[in-house]
mmCIF file of C-alpha atoms and ligand atoms in Angstrom:
data_model
loop_
_atom_site.group_PDB
_atom_site.id
_atom_site.type_symbol
_atom_site.label_atom_id
_atom_site.label_comp_id
_atom_site.label_asym_id
_atom_site.label_seq_id
_atom_site.Cartn_x
_atom_site.Cartn_y
_atom_site.Cartn_z
ATOM 1 C CA MET A 128 167.567 19.409 6.022
ATOM 2 C CA PRO A 129 164.422 20.283 7.989
ATOM 3 C CA LEU A 130 160.909 19.849 6.591
ATOM 4 C CA VAL A 131 160.560 20.146 2.796
ATOM 5 C CA LEU A 132 156.968 20.535 1.650
ATOM 6 C CA VAL A 133 155.473 21.106 -1.779
ATOM 7 C CA ILE A 134 151.962 22.395 -2.356
ATOM 8 C CA LEU A 135 150.307 21.792 -5.711
ATOM 9 C CA GLY A 136 146.947 22.885 -6.935
ATOM 10 C CA ARG A 137 145.252 24.638 -9.798
ATOM 11 C CA GLN A 138 145.488 28.405 -9.833
ATOM 12 C CA GLY A 139 142.608 29.622 -7.703
ATOM 13 C CA SER A 140 142.659 26.540 -5.459
ATOM 14 C CA GLY A 141 143.568 28.662 -2.435
ATOM 15 C CA LYS A 142 147.070 27.213 -2.230
ATOM 16 C CA GLY A 143 148.724 30.629 -1.776
ATOM 17 C CA THR A 144 146.556 31.454 1.233
ATOM 18 C CA GLN A 145 146.979 28.006 2.753
ATOM 19 C CA ALA A 146 150.729 28.104 2.105
ATOM 20 C CA SER A 147 151.034 31.326 4.120
ATOM 21 C CA LEU A 148 149.092 29.792 7.010
ATOM 22 C CA LEU A 149 151.178 26.606 6.871
ATOM 23 C CA SER A 150 154.499 28.439 6.835
ATOM 24 C CA GLU A 151 153.426 30.295 9.986
ATOM 25 C CA ARG A 152 152.297 27.146 11.758
ATOM 26 C CA TYR A 153 155.260 24.934 10.873
ATOM 27 C CA GLY A 154 157.935 27.651 10.795
ATOM 28 C CA VAL A 155 159.010 26.786 7.245
ATOM 29 C CA ILE A 156 159.926 29.425 4.657
ATOM 30 C CA HIS A 157 157.183 29.970 2.073
ATOM 31 C CA ILE A 158 158.616 30.238 -1.412
ATOM 32 C CA SER A 159 156.167 31.156 -4.160
ATOM 33 C CA THR A 160 157.816 31.188 -7.573
ATOM 34 C CA GLY A 161 154.834 33.167 -8.930
ATOM 35 C CA ASP A 162 155.460 35.876 -6.287
ATOM 36 C CA MET A 163 159.198 35.860 -7.061
ATOM 37 C CA LEU A 164 158.439 36.382 -10.747
ATOM 38 C CA ARG A 165 155.852 39.113 -10.077
ATOM 39 C CA THR A 166 158.396 40.909 -7.869
ATOM 40 C CA ALA A 167 160.952 40.690 -10.698
ATOM 41 C CA VAL A 168 158.391 42.058 -13.180
ATOM 42 C CA ALA A 169 157.506 44.960 -10.849
ATOM 43 C CA ALA A 170 161.192 45.743 -10.311
ATOM 44 C CA GLY A 171 161.879 45.638 -14.040
ATOM 45 C CA THR A 172 164.849 43.274 -13.684
ATOM 46 C CA GLU A 173 166.164 41.303 -16.646
ATOM 47 C CA LEU A 174 164.328 38.217 -15.362
ATOM 48 C CA GLY A 175 161.142 40.275 -14.994
ATOM 49 C CA LEU A 176 161.369 41.600 -18.532
ATOM 50 C CA ARG A 177 161.795 38.074 -19.869
ATOM 51 C CA ALA A 178 159.044 36.576 -17.748
ATOM 52 C CA LYS A 179 156.343 39.230 -18.202
ATOM 53 C CA ALA A 180 155.080 38.306 -21.683
ATOM 54 C CA VAL A 181 155.127 34.608 -20.820
ATOM 55 C CA MET A 182 153.137 35.185 -17.628
ATOM 56 C CA ASP A 183 150.653 37.527 -19.336
ATOM 57 C CA ALA A 184 149.942 34.811 -21.903
ATOM 58 C CA GLY A 185 149.405 32.275 -19.114
ATOM 59 C CA ASP A 186 152.348 30.187 -20.344
ATOM 60 C CA LEU A 187 155.069 28.620 -18.224
ATOM 61 C CA VAL A 188 158.451 30.277 -17.816
ATOM 62 C CA GLY A 189 161.216 27.981 -19.083
ATOM 63 C CA ASP A 190 162.465 25.142 -16.873
ATOM 64 C CA ASP A 191 166.107 26.304 -16.994
ATOM 65 C CA ILE A 192 165.237 29.759 -15.698
ATOM 66 C CA MET A 193 162.918 28.423 -12.978
ATOM 67 C CA ILE A 194 165.337 25.725 -11.830
ATOM 68 C CA GLY A 195 168.133 28.319 -11.628
ATOM 69 C CA ILE A 196 166.008 30.661 -9.504
ATOM 70 C CA VAL A 197 164.895 27.919 -7.092
ATOM 71 C CA ASP A 198 168.329 26.297 -6.857
ATOM 72 C CA GLU A 199 169.828 29.630 -5.843
ATOM 73 C CA ARG A 200 167.068 30.383 -3.330
ATOM 74 C CA LEU A 201 167.221 26.936 -1.685
ATOM 75 C CA ALA A 202 170.955 27.328 -1.138
ATOM 76 C CA ALA A 203 170.361 30.247 1.271
ATOM 77 C CA ALA A 204 171.016 29.686 4.975
ATOM 78 C CA ASP A 205 167.426 30.379 6.113
ATOM 79 C CA ILE A 206 166.142 27.366 4.186
ATOM 80 C CA GLY A 207 168.689 25.029 5.746
ATOM 81 C CA ALA A 208 167.706 26.316 9.178
ATOM 82 C CA HIS A 209 163.903 26.410 8.858
ATOM 83 C CA GLY A 210 162.890 24.176 5.958
ATOM 84 C CA VAL A 211 160.717 25.199 3.062
ATOM 85 C CA LEU A 212 157.235 25.126 1.618
ATOM 86 C CA LEU A 213 157.426 25.346 -2.159
ATOM 87 C CA ASP A 214 154.360 26.915 -3.760
ATOM 88 C CA GLY A 215 154.188 26.886 -7.561
ATOM 89 C CA PHE A 216 157.340 24.806 -8.004
ATOM 90 C CA PRO A 217 157.861 22.191 -9.349
ATOM 91 C CA ARG A 218 155.399 22.687 -12.224
ATOM 92 C CA THR A 219 156.875 20.111 -14.632
ATOM 93 C CA THR A 220 158.544 16.732 -14.192
ATOM 94 C CA ALA A 221 161.842 18.298 -15.354
ATOM 95 C CA GLN A 222 161.546 20.730 -12.433
ATOM 96 C CA ALA A 223 160.696 17.853 -10.075
ATOM 97 C CA ASP A 224 163.785 15.921 -11.214
ATOM 98 C CA ALA A 225 165.894 19.030 -10.629
ATOM 99 C CA LEU A 226 164.370 19.493 -7.172
ATOM 100 C CA ALA A 227 165.186 15.902 -6.241
ATOM 101 C CA GLN A 228 168.761 16.504 -7.327
ATOM 102 C CA ILE A 229 168.962 19.726 -5.279
ATOM 103 C CA LEU A 230 167.620 17.804 -2.261
ATOM 104 C CA GLY A 231 170.299 15.158 -2.649
ATOM 105 C CA GLY A 232 168.373 12.565 -4.629
ATOM 106 C CA THR A 233 165.087 12.402 -2.739
ATOM 107 C CA GLY A 234 161.616 13.863 -3.133
ATOM 108 C CA PRO A 235 160.132 16.293 -0.598
ATOM 109 C CA ASP A 236 158.804 15.010 2.733
ATOM 110 C CA LEU A 237 155.294 15.641 1.473
ATOM 111 C CA ALA A 238 153.682 16.934 -1.719
ATOM 112 C CA ILE A 239 150.156 18.160 -1.096
ATOM 113 C CA ASN A 240 147.703 18.352 -3.966
ATOM 114 C CA LEU A 241 145.040 20.829 -2.934
ATOM 115 C CA ASP A 242 142.197 19.548 -5.040
ATOM 116 C CA VAL A 243 139.516 21.962 -6.306
ATOM 117 C CA PRO A 244 137.478 21.209 -9.455
ATOM 118 C CA ILE A 245 138.051 23.256 -12.649
ATOM 119 C CA ALA A 246 134.599 24.912 -12.653
ATOM 120 C CA GLU A 247 135.110 26.177 -9.103
ATOM 121 C CA VAL A 248 138.640 27.590 -9.662
ATOM 122 C CA THR A 249 137.537 29.352 -12.875
ATOM 123 C CA GLU A 250 134.775 31.126 -10.971
ATOM 124 C CA ARG A 251 137.147 32.084 -8.143
ATOM 125 C CA MET A 252 139.807 33.453 -10.534
ATOM 126 C CA LEU A 253 137.333 35.582 -12.486
ATOM 127 C CA ALA A 254 136.039 36.942 -9.180
ATOM 128 C CA ARG A 255 139.510 37.994 -7.895
ATOM 129 C CA GLY A 256 140.078 40.166 -10.989
ATOM 130 C CA ARG A 257 143.894 40.118 -11.071
ATOM 131 C CA ALA A 258 145.483 41.841 -14.118
ATOM 132 C CA ASP A 259 146.756 38.545 -15.555
ATOM 133 C CA ASP A 260 143.384 36.843 -14.975
ATOM 134 C CA THR A 261 141.778 37.311 -18.389
ATOM 135 C CA GLU A 262 139.469 34.512 -19.463
ATOM 136 C CA GLU A 263 141.966 33.386 -22.116
ATOM 137 C CA ALA A 264 144.847 33.329 -19.646
ATOM 138 C CA ILE A 265 142.792 31.395 -17.094
ATOM 139 C CA ALA A 266 141.777 28.782 -19.668
ATOM 140 C CA ARG A 267 145.362 28.546 -20.919
ATOM 141 C CA ARG A 268 146.776 28.089 -17.405
ATOM 142 C CA LEU A 269 144.231 25.419 -16.512
ATOM 143 C CA GLU A 270 144.963 23.601 -19.769
ATOM 144 C CA LEU A 271 148.683 23.774 -19.027
ATOM 145 C CA TYR A 272 148.083 22.624 -15.485
ATOM 146 C CA GLU A 273 146.366 19.481 -16.702
ATOM 147 C CA ALA A 274 149.008 18.836 -19.357
ATOM 148 C CA GLU A 275 152.212 19.631 -17.472
ATOM 149 C CA THR A 276 151.468 19.519 -13.803
ATOM 150 C CA ALA A 277 149.062 16.623 -13.520
ATOM 151 C CA PRO A 278 151.862 14.141 -14.469
ATOM 152 C CA LEU A 279 153.703 15.500 -11.431
ATOM 153 C CA LEU A 280 151.110 13.879 -9.240
ATOM 154 C CA ALA A 281 152.272 10.513 -10.575
ATOM 155 C CA TRP A 282 155.899 11.564 -10.009
ATOM 156 C CA PHE A 283 155.199 12.246 -6.320
ATOM 157 C CA GLU A 284 152.977 9.205 -5.942
ATOM 158 C CA ASP A 285 155.784 6.970 -7.264
ATOM 159 C CA ARG A 286 158.001 8.359 -4.506
ATOM 160 C CA GLY A 287 155.350 7.755 -1.863
ATOM 161 C CA CYS A 288 155.029 11.389 -0.817
ATOM 162 C CA LEU A 289 151.739 12.493 -2.399
ATOM 163 C CA SER A 290 148.786 13.550 -0.281
ATOM 164 C CA VAL A 291 145.549 14.653 -1.968
ATOM 165 C CA ILE A 292 143.570 17.114 0.132
ATOM 166 C CA ASP A 293 140.022 18.266 -0.612
ATOM 167 C CA GLY A 294 140.264 22.033 -1.165
ATOM 168 C CA LEU A 295 136.523 22.737 -0.991
ATOM 169 C CA GLY A 296 135.102 24.300 2.149
ATOM 170 C CA THR A 297 136.072 27.183 4.391
ATOM 171 C CA GLU A 298 139.684 28.308 4.878
ATOM 172 C CA ASP A 299 139.640 26.810 8.386
ATOM 173 C CA GLU A 300 138.252 23.475 7.217
ATOM 174 C CA VAL A 301 140.883 23.145 4.505
ATOM 175 C CA PHE A 302 143.656 24.237 6.905
ATOM 176 C CA ALA A 303 142.586 21.579 9.419
ATOM 177 C CA ARG A 304 142.805 18.893 6.712
ATOM 178 C CA LEU A 305 146.288 20.078 5.758
ATOM 179 C CA ASN A 306 147.456 20.074 9.368
ATOM 180 C CA LYS A 307 146.267 16.519 9.786
ATOM 181 C CA ALA A 308 148.263 15.363 6.744
ATOM 182 C CA ILE A 309 151.453 17.138 7.838
ATOM 183 C CA ASP A 310 151.185 16.144 11.501
ATOM 184 C CA ALA A 311 150.974 12.505 10.388
ATOM 185 C CA LEU A 312 154.538 12.714 8.994
HETATM 186 P P1 LIG B 283 151.415 31.415 -9.855
HETATM 187 O O1 LIG B 283 151.370 32.632 -8.976
HETATM 188 O O2 LIG B 283 152.060 30.246 -9.189
HETATM 189 O O3 LIG B 283 150.089 31.091 -10.444
HETATM 190 O O4 LIG B 283 152.384 31.789 -11.078
HETATM 191 C C1 LIG B 283 152.081 32.841 -11.969
HETATM 192 C C2 LIG B 283 152.790 32.620 -13.294
HETATM 193 O O5 LIG B 283 154.201 32.586 -13.083
HETATM 194 C C3 LIG B 283 152.469 31.294 -13.982
HETATM 195 O O6 LIG B 283 151.308 31.388 -14.760
HETATM 196 C C4 LIG B 283 153.722 31.071 -14.829
HETATM 197 O O7 LIG B 283 153.709 31.877 -15.975
HETATM 198 C C5 LIG B 283 154.815 31.606 -13.908
HETATM 199 N N1 LIG B 283 155.398 30.528 -13.037
HETATM 200 C C6 LIG B 283 155.357 30.474 -11.666
HETATM 201 N N2 LIG B 283 155.999 29.389 -11.209
HETATM 202 C C7 LIG B 283 156.462 28.730 -12.302
HETATM 203 C C8 LIG B 283 157.191 27.520 -12.502
HETATM 204 N N3 LIG B 283 157.580 26.738 -11.468
HETATM 205 N N4 LIG B 283 157.480 27.160 -13.787
HETATM 206 C C9 LIG B 283 157.104 27.916 -14.828
HETATM 207 N N5 LIG B 283 156.413 29.059 -14.721
HETATM 208 C C10 LIG B 283 156.078 29.477 -13.463
#
């Protein structure tokens, strides 16, 4: 399997933008589970109908559903050929365990935590004005991030693949830091 990367970070940390830049530079396929879900919602599929209320409330879609979606996507030939950058998955340790199983018992090559403080991401999210970015939903997502996703950092650290990158600064500055971490692999 070619390069397997995971990017973690609070909503509003800039991880989506950086993930797109990274997938271009390293030739890996960018998979955003948030984008996959939003596409399903827009298309009105069964998955979309189930996910919409959960997403609007800022809650997490169930592990079984998410693991099923990612398992199926990672089995596609393009991933085996080009590698992958997972953005928004795993979000829980159950999802991380499932990912390790999908990868044949190992963690990713690198899990990047794009670190931006809570006050800064809240300001950025309110400024971008997305439909699901109400103040309640933002607060709920950040609370969930701390509760569910922060333990993931320990999960990756235990497997020796965690890299914490300062997400403050310009897009170029942050991208340069990310390149340095990945090129060191
Ligand atoms: P994102 O674009 O990554 O911020 O995701 C938007 C929303 O989709 C989240 O607030 C969750 O409701 C849902 N979501 C995306 N990825 C996952 C995941 N791995 N596990 C559970 N819910 C997810």
